[in-house]
XYZ file of C-alpha atoms in Angstrom:
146
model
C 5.082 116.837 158.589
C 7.383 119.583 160.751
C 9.262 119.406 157.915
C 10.140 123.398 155.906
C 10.447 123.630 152.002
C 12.246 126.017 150.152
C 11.463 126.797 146.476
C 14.652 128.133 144.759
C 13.185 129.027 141.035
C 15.758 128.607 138.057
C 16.647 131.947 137.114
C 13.405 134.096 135.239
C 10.616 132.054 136.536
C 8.525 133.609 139.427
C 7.798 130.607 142.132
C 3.987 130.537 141.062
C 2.859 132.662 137.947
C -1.045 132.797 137.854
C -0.858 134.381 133.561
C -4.983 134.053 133.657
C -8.071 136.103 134.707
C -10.073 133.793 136.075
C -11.500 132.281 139.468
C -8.776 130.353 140.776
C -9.960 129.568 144.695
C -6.177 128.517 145.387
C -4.321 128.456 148.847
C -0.740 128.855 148.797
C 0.401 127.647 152.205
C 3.802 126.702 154.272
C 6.821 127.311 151.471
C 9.951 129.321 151.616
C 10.509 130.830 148.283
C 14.100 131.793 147.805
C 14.365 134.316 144.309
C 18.227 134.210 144.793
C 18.310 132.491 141.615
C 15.995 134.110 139.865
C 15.586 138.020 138.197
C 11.677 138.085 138.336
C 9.255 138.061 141.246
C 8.499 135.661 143.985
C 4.727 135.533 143.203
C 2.908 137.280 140.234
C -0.534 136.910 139.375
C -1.580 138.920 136.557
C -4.665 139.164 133.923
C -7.087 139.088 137.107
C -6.790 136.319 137.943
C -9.008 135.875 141.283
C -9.460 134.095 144.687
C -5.887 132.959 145.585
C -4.400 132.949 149.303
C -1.161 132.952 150.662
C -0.425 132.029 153.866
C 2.670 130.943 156.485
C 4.898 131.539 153.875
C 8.365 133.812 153.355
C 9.619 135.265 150.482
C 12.868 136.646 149.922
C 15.283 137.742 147.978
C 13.928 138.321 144.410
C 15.148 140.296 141.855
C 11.931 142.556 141.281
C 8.779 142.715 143.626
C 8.560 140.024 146.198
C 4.629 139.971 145.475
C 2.943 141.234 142.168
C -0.225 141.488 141.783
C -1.670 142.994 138.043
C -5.119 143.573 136.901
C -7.797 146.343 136.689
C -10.548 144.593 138.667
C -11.185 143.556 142.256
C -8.857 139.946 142.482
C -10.192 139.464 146.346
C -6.796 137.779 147.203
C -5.457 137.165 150.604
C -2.236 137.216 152.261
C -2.180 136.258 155.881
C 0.857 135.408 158.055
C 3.678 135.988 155.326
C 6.947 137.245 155.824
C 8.331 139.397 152.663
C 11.843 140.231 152.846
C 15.374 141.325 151.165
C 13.543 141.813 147.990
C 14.346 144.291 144.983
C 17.123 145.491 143.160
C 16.014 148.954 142.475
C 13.102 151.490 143.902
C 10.542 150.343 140.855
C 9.922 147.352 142.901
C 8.719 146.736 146.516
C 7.780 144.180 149.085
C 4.328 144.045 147.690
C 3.040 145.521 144.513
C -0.629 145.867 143.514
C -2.417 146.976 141.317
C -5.773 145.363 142.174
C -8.361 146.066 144.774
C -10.275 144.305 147.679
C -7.147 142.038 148.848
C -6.471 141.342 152.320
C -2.539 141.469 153.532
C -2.818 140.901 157.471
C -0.705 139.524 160.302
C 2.502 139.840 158.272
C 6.041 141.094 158.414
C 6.956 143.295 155.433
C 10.727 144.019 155.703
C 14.045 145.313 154.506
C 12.822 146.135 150.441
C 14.427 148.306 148.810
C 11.128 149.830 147.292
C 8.267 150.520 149.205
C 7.173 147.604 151.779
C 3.397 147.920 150.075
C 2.238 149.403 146.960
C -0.912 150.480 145.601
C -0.705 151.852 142.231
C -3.772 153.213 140.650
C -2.519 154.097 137.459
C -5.165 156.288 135.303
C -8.120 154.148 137.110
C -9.083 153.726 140.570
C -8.606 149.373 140.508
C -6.389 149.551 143.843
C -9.520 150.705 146.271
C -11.328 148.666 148.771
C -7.921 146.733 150.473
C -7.150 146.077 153.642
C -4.042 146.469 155.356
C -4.200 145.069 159.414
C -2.446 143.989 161.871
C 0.968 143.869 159.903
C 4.686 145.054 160.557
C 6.480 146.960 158.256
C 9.902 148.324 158.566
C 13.644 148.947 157.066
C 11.656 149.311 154.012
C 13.285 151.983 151.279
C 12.848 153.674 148.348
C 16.533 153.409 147.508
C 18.562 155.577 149.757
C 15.176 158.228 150.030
């Protein structure tokens, strides 16, 4: 207890990779993940997979999207008192990246990306409606040098 942990991934793994579209009712709580050694992203859940929460934690420095979140479906996950920053080595990535809809990001810092701080991306569907962005900070965020 009082005690901080940082998770420094070995280079290409993502700090926690959710690779299936199911319920997972998981709470990611209290870590600082540290992608300096890595070239993916901080946290990806892909192939729908549902139900997860992340809260009190930072994420910096990875190599692509600090947060990715895939799937053409509503993944109803939550992100609540995170800090994102110094993420992304070019504009295709950002702070947070989804592609999902009714998530919650609130009471978070979103910072100094070089994509966009958030995200949505529709694609040829309309899977990124219904989230909710409150009560957040975002700034310093870029879309390399635009």
């Amino acid at each position: 207890p009082g005690h901080t942990v940082t998770i420094k991934p070995n280079n290409g793994n993502p700090f926690f990779w959710i690779a299936h579209g199911q319920n997972k009712f998981l709470i990611i709580k209290g870590f600082i993940i540290d992608g300096k050694n890595t070239n993916t992203h901080g946290l990806k859940f892909e192939g729908s997979a549902k139900y997860v929460r992340v809260i009190d934690c930072e994420i910096k420095n990875s190599r692509l999207s600090g947060i990715l979140v895939t799937g053409n479906t509503d993944t109803y996950h939550q992100f609540i008192n995170f800090n994102v920053h110094h993420n992304v080595l070019s504009k295709l990535y950002h702070g947070l990246y989804l592609t999902s809809g009714n998530n919650l990001i609130e009471k978070s810092q979103i910072h100094h990306n070089r994509g966009y701080g958030i995200h949505f991306y529709n694609g040829s569907s309309d899977a990124a409606d219904y989230n909710i962005v409150r009560n957040n900070t975002l700034y310093d965020n870029t879309t390399a040098g635009q």
